[in-house]
PDB file of C-alpha atoms and ligand atoms in Angstrom:
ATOM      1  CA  UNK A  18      74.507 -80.428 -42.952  1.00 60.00           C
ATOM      2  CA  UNK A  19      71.131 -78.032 -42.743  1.00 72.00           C
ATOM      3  CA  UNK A  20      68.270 -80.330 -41.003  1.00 87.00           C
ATOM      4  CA  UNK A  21      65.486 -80.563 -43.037  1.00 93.00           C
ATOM      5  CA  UNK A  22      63.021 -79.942 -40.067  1.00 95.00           C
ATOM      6  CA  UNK A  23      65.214 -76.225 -39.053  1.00 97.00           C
ATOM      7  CA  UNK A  24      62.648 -73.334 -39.355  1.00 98.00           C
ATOM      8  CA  UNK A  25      61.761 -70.943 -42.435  1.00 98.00           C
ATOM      9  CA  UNK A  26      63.011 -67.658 -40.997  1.00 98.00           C
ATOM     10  CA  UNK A  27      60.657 -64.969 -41.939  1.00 98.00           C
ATOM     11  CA  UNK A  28      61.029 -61.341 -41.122  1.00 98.00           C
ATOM     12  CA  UNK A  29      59.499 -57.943 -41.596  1.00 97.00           C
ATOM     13  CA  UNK A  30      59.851 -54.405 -40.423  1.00 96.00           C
ATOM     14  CA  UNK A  31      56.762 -54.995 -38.247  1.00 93.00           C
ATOM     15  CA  UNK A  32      53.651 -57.012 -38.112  1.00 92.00           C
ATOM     16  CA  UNK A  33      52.711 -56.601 -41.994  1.00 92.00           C
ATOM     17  CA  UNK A  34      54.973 -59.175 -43.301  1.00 94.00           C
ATOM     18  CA  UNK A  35      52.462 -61.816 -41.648  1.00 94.00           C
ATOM     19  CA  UNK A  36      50.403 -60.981 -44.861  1.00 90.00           C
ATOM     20  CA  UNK A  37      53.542 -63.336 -46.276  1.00 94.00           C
ATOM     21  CA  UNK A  38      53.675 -65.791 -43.026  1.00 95.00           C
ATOM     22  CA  UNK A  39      50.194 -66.298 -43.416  1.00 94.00           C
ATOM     23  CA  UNK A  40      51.104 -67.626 -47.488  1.00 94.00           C
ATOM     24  CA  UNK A  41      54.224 -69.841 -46.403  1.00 96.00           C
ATOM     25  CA  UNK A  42      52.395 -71.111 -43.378  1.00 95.00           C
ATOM     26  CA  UNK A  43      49.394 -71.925 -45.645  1.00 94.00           C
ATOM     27  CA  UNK A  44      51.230 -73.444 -48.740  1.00 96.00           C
ATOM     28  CA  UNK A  45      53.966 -75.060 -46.830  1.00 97.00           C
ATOM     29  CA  UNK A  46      52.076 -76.649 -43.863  1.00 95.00           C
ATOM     30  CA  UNK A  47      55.157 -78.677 -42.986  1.00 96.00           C
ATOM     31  CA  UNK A  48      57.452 -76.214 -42.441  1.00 97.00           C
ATOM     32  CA  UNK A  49      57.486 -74.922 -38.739  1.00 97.00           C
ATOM     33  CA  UNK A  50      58.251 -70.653 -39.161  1.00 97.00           C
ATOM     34  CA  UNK A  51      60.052 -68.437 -36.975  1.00 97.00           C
ATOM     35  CA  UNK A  52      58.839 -65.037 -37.670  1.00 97.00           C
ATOM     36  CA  UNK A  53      60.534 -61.745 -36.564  1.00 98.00           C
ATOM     37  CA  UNK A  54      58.480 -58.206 -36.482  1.00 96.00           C
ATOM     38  CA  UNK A  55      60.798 -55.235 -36.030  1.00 97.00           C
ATOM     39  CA  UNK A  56      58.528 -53.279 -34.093  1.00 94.00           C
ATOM     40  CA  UNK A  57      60.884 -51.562 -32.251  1.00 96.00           C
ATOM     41  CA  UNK A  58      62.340 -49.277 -35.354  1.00 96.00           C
ATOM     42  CA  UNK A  59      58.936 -49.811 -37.709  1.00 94.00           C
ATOM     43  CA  UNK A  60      58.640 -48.284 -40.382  1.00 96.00           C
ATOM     44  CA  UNK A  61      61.157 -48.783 -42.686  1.00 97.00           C
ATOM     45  CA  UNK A  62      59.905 -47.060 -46.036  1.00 96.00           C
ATOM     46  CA  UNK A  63      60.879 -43.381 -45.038  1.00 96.00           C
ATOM     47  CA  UNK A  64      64.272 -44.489 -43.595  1.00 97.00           C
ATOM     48  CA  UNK A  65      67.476 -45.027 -45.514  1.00 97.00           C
ATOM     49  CA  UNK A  66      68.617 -47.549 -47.676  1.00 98.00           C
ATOM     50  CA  UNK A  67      72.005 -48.197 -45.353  1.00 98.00           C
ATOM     51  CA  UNK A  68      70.164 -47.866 -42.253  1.00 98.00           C
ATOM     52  CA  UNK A  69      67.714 -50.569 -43.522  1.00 98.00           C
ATOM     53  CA  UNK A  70      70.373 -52.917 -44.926  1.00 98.00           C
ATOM     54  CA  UNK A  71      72.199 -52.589 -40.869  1.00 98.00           C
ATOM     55  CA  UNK A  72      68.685 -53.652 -39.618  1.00 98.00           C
ATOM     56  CA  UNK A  73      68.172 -56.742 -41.990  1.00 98.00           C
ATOM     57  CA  UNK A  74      71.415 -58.120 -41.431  1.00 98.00           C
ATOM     58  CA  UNK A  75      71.353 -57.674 -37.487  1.00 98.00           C
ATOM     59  CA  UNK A  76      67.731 -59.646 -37.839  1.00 98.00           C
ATOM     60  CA  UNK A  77      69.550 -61.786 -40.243  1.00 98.00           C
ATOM     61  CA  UNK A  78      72.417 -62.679 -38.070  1.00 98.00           C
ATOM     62  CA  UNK A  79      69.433 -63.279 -34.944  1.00 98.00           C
ATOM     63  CA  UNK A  80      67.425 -65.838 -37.320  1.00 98.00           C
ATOM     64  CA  UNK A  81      70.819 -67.534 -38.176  1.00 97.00           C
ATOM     65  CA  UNK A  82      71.316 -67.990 -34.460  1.00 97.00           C
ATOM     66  CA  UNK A  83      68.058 -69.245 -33.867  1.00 97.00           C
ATOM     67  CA  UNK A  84      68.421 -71.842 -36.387  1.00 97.00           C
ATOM     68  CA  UNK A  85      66.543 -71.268 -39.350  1.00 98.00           C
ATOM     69  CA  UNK A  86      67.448 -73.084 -43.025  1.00 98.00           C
ATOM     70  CA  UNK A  87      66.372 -70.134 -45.118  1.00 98.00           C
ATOM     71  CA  UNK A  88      65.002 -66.722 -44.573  1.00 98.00           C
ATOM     72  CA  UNK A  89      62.298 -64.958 -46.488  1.00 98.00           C
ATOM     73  CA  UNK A  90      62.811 -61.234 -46.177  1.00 98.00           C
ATOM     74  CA  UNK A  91      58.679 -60.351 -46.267  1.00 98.00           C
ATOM     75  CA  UNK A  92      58.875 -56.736 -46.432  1.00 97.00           C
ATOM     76  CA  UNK A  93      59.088 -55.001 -49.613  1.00 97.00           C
ATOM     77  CA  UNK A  94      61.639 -52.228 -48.415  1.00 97.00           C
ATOM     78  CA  UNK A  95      63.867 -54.391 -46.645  1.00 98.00           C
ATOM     79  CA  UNK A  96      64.388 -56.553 -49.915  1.00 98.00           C
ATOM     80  CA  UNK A  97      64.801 -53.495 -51.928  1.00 97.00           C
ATOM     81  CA  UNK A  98      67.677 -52.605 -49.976  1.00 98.00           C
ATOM     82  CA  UNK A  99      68.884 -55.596 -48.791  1.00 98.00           C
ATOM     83  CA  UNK A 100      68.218 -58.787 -50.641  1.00 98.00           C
ATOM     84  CA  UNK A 101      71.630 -58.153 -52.562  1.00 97.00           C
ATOM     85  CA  UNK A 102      73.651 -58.384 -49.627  1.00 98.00           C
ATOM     86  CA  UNK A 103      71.962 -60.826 -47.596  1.00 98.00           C
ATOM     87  CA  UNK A 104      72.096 -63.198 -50.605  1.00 98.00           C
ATOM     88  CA  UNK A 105      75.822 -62.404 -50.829  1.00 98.00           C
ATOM     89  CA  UNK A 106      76.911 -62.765 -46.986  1.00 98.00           C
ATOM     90  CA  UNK A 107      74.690 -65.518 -45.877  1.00 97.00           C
ATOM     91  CA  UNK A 108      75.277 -69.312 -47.098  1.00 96.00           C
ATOM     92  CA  UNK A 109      71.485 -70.174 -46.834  1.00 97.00           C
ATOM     93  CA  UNK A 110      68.593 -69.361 -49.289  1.00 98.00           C
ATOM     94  CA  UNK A 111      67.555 -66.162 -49.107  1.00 98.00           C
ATOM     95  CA  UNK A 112      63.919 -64.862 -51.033  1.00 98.00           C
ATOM     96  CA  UNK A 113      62.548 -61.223 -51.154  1.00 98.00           C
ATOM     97  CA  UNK A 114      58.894 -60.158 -52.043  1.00 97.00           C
ATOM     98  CA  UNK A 115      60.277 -58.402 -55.198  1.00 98.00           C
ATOM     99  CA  UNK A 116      61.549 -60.764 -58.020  1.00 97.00           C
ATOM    100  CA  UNK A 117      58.296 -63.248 -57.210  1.00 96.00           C
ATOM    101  CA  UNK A 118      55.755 -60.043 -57.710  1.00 96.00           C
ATOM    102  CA  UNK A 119      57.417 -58.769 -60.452  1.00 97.00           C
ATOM    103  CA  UNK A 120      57.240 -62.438 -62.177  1.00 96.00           C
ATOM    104  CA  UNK A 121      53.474 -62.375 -61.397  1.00 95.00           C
ATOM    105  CA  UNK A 122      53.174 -59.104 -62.434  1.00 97.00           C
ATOM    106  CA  UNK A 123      54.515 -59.731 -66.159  1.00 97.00           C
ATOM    107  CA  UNK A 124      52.598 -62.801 -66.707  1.00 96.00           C
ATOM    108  CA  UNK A 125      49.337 -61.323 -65.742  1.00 97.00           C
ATOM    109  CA  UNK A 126      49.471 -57.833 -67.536  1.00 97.00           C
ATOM    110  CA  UNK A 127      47.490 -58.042 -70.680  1.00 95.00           C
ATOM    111  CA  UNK A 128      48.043 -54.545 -72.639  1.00 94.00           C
ATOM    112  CA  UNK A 129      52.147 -54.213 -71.101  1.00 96.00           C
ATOM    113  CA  UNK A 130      51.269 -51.387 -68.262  1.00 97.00           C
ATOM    114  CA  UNK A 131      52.338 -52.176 -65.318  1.00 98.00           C
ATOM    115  CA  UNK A 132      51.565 -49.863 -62.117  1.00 98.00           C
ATOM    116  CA  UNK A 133      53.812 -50.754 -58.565  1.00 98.00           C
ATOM    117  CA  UNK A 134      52.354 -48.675 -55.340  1.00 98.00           C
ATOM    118  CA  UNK A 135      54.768 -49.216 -52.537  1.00 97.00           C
ATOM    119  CA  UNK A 136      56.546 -47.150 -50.096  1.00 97.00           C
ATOM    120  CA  UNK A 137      59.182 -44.361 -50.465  1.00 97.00           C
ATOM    121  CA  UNK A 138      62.001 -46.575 -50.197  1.00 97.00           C
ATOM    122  CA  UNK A 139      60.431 -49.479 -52.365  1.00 98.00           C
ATOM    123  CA  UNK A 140      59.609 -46.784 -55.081  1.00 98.00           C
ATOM    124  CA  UNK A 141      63.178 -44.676 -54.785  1.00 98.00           C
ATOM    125  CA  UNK A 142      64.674 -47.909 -54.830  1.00 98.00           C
ATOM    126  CA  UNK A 143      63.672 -48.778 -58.581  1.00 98.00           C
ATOM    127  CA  UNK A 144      63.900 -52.275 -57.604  1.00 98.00           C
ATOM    128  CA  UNK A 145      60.187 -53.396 -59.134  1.00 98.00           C
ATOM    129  CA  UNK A 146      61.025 -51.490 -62.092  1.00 97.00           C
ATOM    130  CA  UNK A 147      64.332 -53.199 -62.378  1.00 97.00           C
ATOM    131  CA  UNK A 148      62.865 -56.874 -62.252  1.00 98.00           C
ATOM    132  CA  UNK A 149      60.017 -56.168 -64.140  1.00 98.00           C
ATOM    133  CA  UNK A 150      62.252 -55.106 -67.061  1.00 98.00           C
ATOM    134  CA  UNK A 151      64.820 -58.118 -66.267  1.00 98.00           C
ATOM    135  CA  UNK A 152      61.571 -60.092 -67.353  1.00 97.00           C
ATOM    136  CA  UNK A 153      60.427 -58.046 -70.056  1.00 97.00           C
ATOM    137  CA  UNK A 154      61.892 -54.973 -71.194  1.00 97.00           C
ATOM    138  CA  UNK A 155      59.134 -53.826 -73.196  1.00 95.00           C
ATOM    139  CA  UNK A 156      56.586 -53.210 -70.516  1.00 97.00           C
ATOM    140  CA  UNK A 157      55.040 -49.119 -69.607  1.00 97.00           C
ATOM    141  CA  UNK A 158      56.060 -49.153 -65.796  1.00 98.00           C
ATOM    142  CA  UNK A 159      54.144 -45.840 -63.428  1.00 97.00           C
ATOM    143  CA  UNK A 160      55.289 -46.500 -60.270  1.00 97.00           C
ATOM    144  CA  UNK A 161      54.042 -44.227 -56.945  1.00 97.00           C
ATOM    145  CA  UNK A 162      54.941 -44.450 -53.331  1.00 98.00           C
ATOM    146  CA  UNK A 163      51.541 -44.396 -51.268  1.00 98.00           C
ATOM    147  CA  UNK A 164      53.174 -43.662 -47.940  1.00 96.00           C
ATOM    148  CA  UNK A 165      49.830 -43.044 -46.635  1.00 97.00           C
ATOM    149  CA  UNK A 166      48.268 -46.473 -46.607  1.00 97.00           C
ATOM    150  CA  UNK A 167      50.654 -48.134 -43.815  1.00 95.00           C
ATOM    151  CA  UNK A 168      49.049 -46.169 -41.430  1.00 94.00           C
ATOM    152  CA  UNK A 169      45.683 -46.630 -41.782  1.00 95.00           C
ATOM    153  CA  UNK A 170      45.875 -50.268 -42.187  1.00 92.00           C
ATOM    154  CA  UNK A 171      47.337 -50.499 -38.959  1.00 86.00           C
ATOM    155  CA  UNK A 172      44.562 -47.973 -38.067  1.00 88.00           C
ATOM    156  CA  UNK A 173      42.307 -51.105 -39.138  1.00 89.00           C
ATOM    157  CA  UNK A 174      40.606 -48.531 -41.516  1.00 95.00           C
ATOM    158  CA  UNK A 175      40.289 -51.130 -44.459  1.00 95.00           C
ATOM    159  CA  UNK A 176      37.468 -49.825 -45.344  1.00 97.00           C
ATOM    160  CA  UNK A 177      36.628 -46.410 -44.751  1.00 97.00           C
ATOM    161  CA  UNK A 178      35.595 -43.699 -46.570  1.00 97.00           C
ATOM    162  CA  UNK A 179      39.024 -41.529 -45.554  1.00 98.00           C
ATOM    163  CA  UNK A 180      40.665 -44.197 -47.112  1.00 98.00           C
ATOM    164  CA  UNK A 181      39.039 -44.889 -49.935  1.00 98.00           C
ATOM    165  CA  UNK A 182      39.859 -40.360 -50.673  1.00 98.00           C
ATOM    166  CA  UNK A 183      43.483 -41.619 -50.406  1.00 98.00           C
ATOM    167  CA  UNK A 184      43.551 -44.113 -52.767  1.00 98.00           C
ATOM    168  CA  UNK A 185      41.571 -41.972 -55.259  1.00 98.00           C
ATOM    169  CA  UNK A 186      43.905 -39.971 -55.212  1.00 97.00           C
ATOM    170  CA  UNK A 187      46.756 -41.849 -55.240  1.00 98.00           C
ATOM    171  CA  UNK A 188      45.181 -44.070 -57.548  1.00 97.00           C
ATOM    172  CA  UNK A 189      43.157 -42.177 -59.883  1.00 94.00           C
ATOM    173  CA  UNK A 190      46.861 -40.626 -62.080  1.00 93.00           C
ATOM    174  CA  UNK A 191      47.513 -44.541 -62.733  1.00 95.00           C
ATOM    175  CA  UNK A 192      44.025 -44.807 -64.432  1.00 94.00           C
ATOM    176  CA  UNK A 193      44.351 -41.982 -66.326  1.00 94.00           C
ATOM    177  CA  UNK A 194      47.749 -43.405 -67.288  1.00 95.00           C
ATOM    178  CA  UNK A 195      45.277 -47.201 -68.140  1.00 96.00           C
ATOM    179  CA  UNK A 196      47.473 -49.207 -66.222  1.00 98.00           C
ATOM    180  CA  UNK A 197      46.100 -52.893 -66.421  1.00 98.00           C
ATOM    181  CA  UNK A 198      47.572 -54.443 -63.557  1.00 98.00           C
ATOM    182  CA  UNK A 199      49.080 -53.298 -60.043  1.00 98.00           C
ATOM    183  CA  UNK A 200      51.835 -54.634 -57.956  1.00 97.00           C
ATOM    184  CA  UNK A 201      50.835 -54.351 -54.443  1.00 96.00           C
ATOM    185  CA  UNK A 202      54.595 -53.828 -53.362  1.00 96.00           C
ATOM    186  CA  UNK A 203      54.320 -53.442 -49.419  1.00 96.00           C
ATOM    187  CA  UNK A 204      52.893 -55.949 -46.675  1.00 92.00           C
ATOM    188  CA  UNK A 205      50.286 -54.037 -45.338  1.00 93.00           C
ATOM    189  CA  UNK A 206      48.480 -53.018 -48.953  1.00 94.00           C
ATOM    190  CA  UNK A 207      46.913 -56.773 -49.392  1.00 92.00           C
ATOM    191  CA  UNK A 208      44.496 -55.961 -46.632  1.00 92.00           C
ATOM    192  CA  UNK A 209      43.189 -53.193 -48.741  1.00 96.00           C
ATOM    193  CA  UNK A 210      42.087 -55.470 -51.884  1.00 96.00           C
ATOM    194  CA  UNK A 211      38.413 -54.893 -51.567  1.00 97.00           C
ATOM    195  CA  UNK A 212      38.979 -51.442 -51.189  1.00 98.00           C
ATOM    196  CA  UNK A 213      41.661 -50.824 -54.281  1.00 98.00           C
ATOM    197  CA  UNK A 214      39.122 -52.919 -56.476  1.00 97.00           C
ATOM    198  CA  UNK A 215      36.746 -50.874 -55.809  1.00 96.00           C
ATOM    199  CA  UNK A 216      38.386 -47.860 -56.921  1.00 97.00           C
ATOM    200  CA  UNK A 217      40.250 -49.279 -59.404  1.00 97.00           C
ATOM    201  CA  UNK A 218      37.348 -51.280 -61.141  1.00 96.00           C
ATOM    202  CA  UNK A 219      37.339 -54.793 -62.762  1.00 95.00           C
ATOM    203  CA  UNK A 220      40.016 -54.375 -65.683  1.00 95.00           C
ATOM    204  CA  UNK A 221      42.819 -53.701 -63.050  1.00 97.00           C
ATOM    205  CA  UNK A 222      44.290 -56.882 -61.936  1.00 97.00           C
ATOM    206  CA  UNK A 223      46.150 -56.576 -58.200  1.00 97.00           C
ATOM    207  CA  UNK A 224      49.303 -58.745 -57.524  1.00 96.00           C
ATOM    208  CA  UNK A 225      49.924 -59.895 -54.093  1.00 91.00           C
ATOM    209  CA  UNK A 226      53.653 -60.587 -54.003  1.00 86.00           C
ATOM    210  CA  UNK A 227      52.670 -62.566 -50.631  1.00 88.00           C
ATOM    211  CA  UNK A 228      51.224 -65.561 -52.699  1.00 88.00           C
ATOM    212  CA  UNK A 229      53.682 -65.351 -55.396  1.00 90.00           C
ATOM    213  CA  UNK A 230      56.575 -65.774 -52.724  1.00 95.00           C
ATOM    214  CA  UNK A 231      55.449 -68.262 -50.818  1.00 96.00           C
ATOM    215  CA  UNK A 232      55.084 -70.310 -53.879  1.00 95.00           C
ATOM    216  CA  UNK A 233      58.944 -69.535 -54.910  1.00 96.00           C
ATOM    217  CA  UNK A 234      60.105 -70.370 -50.989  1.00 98.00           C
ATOM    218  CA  UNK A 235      58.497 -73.832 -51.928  1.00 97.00           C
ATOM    219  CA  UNK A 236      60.431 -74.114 -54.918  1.00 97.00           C
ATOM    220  CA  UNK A 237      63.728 -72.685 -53.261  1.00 97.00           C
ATOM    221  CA  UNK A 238      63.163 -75.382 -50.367  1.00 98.00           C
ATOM    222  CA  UNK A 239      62.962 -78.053 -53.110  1.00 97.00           C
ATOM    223  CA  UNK A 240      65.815 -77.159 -55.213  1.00 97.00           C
ATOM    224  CA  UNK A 241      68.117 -76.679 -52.185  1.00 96.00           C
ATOM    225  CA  UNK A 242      66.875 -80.440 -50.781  1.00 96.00           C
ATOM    226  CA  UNK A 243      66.316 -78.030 -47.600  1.00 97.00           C
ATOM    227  CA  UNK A 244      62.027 -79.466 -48.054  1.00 97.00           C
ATOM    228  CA  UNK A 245      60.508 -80.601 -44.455  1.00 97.00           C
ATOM    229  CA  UNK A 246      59.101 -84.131 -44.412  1.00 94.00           C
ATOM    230  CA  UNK A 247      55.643 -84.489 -46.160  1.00 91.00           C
ATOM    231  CA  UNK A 248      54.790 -85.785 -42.221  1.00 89.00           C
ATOM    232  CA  UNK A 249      56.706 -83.339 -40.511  1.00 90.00           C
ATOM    233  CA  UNK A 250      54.867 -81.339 -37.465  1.00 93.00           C
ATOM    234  CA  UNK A 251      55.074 -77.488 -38.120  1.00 95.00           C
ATOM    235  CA  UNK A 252      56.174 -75.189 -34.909  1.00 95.00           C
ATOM    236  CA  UNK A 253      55.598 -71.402 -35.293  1.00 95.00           C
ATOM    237  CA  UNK A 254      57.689 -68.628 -33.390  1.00 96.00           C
ATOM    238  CA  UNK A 255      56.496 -65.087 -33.477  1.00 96.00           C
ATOM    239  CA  UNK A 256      59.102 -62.289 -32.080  1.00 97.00           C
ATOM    240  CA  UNK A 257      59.125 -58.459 -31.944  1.00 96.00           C
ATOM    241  CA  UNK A 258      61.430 -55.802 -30.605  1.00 97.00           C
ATOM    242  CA  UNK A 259      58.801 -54.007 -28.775  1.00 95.00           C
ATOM    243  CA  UNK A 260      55.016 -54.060 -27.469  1.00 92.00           C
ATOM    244  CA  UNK A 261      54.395 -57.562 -28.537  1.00 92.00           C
ATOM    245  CA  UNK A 262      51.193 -57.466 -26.815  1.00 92.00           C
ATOM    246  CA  UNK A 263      50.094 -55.045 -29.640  1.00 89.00           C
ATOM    247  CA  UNK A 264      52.074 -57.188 -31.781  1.00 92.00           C
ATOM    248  CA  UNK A 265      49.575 -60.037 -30.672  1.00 92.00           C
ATOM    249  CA  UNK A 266      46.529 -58.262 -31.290  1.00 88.00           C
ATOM    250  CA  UNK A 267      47.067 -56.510 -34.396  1.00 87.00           C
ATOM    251  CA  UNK A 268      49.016 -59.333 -35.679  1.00 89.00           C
ATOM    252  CA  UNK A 269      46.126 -61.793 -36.094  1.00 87.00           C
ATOM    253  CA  UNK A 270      44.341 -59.794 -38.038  1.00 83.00           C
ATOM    254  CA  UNK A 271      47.322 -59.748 -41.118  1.00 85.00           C
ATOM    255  CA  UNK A 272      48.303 -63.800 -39.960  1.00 88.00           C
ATOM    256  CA  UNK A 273      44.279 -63.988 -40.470  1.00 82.00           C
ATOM    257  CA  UNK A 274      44.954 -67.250 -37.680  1.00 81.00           C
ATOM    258  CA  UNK A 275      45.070 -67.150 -33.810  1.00 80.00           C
ATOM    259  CA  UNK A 276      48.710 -66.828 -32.533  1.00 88.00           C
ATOM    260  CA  UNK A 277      49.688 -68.859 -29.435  1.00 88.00           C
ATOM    261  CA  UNK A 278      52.190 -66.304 -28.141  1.00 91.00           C
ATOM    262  CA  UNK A 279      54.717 -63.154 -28.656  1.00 95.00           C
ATOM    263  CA  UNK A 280      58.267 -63.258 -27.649  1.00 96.00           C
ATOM    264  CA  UNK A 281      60.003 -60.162 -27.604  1.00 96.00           C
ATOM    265  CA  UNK A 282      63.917 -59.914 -28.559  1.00 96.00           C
ATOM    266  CA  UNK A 283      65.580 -56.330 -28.869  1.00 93.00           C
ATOM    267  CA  UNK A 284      68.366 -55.634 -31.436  1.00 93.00           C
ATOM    268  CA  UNK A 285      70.837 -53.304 -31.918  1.00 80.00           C
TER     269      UNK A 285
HETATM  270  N1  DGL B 304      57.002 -53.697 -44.428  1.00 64.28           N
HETATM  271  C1  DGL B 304      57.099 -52.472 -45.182  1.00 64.28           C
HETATM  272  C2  DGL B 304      57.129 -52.825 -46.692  1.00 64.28           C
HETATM  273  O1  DGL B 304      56.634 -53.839 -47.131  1.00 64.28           O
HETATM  274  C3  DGL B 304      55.956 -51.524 -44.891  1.00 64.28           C
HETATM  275  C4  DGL B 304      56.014 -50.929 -43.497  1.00 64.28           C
HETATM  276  C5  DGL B 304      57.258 -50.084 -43.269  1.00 64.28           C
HETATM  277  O2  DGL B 304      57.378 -48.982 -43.825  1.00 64.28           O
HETATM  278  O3  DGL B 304      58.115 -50.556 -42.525  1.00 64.28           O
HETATM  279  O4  DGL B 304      57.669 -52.069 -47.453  1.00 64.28           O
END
């Protein structure tokens, strides 16, 4: 039988899936998190769907030895490629970023166009597009890969004018097309909310599949009886394949909270 007090296993292609730590740590402040970053073979979006899937379930298989009761696959590409069989081979709970954003994304959009920015593998994938319609198949879905932004968030240019150029121009086609709300589909892209408001203006409303999936790993926990105590005394593990020094110092800023420590682990 699972113990109740076993880990959430979260993991990501690198240190933006914290954006979704940061949720489950904050909504679920019982449940002690083991997070893994795949620094080692970041970034995921330009690499192929089979390679991606190999990566998830070695990480998978790691977690699973390490304890964990359920995993939450934080990064956008990884559960476009993956969820399926992850959800297939493992016995445990397993939630992706996409089915909780596209949920959010249905029930906020007020004229029925929906826009999804993510990166090229989230976007080839179709897999917003795909649970958006499983929702509602009436919805106007323009979908674009911005493979731009990863980089300069981790650049920590947030806010900067090169970046705002970007997003204008990535952006400005999804206006034109009066989208009304915007899945954020990738970790890193909730860091640039001020930014994306700006150029997208008031009307657009921005979905954060981070919050959204945090709130359906509570509700996974519950059905599954898998819940921590109410008093229960969260522990937090933070691993990456490489550098986890830079993993440490970059990482805060998307956990937005001090971490104590970085293991490192290779795979593969
Ligand atoms: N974590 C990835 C995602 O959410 C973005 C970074 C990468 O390309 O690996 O799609």
């Amino acid at each position: 039988m699972t113990d109740n007090s076993a880990p959430v296993g979260v993991f990501d292609s690198g240190i933006g899936g914290l954006t979704v730590a940061q949720e489950v740590i904050r909504q679920l402040p019982h449940e002690s998190v083991i997070y893994f970053g795949d620094t080692a073979r970041v970034p995921y979006g330009p690499k192929s769907p089979d390679t991606v899937r190999r990566y998830s379930r070695e990480i998978a298989a790691f977690l699973g030895e390490q304890g964990v009761k359920s995993i939450v696959i934080a990064c956008n590409t990884a559960t476009a490629h993956a969820l399926g069989v992850l959800r297939e081979e493992l016995e445990m709970p397993v939630i992706g970023v996409v089915e909780p954003g596209a949920r959010a994304a249905v029930a906020a959009t007020r004229g029925g166009h929906i826009g999804v920015i993510g990166t090229v593998g989230t976007i080839k994938s179709g897999a917003y597009e795909r649970a958006i319609r499983a929702i509602e198949p009436d919805v106007m879905i323009t979908a674009r890969a911005c493979p731009l932004f990863v980089p300069l968030v981790e650049e920590g240019w947030t806010d900067h004018d090169a970046t705002r150029l970007i997003a204008r121009e990535y952006l400005e086609p999804m206006l034109d097309a009066e989208i009304d709300t915007l899945v954020l589909g990738c970790t890193h892209y909730p860091l640039l909310k001020p930014l994306l408001r700006d150029v997208l203006g008031p009307d657009v409303r921005l979905i954060d599949s981070a919050e959204e999936t945090a709130a359906e790993t509570a509700r996974t926990l519950n059905e599954a009886q898998l819940a921590a105590a109410p008093g229960a005394d969260p522990a937090y593990r933070f691993i990456a394949s490489d550098d986890p020094l830079q993993f440490l110092q970059l990482g805060q800023r998307f956990l937005g909270a001090t971490m104590e420590g970085v293991e490192i682990r290779t795979l593969g």
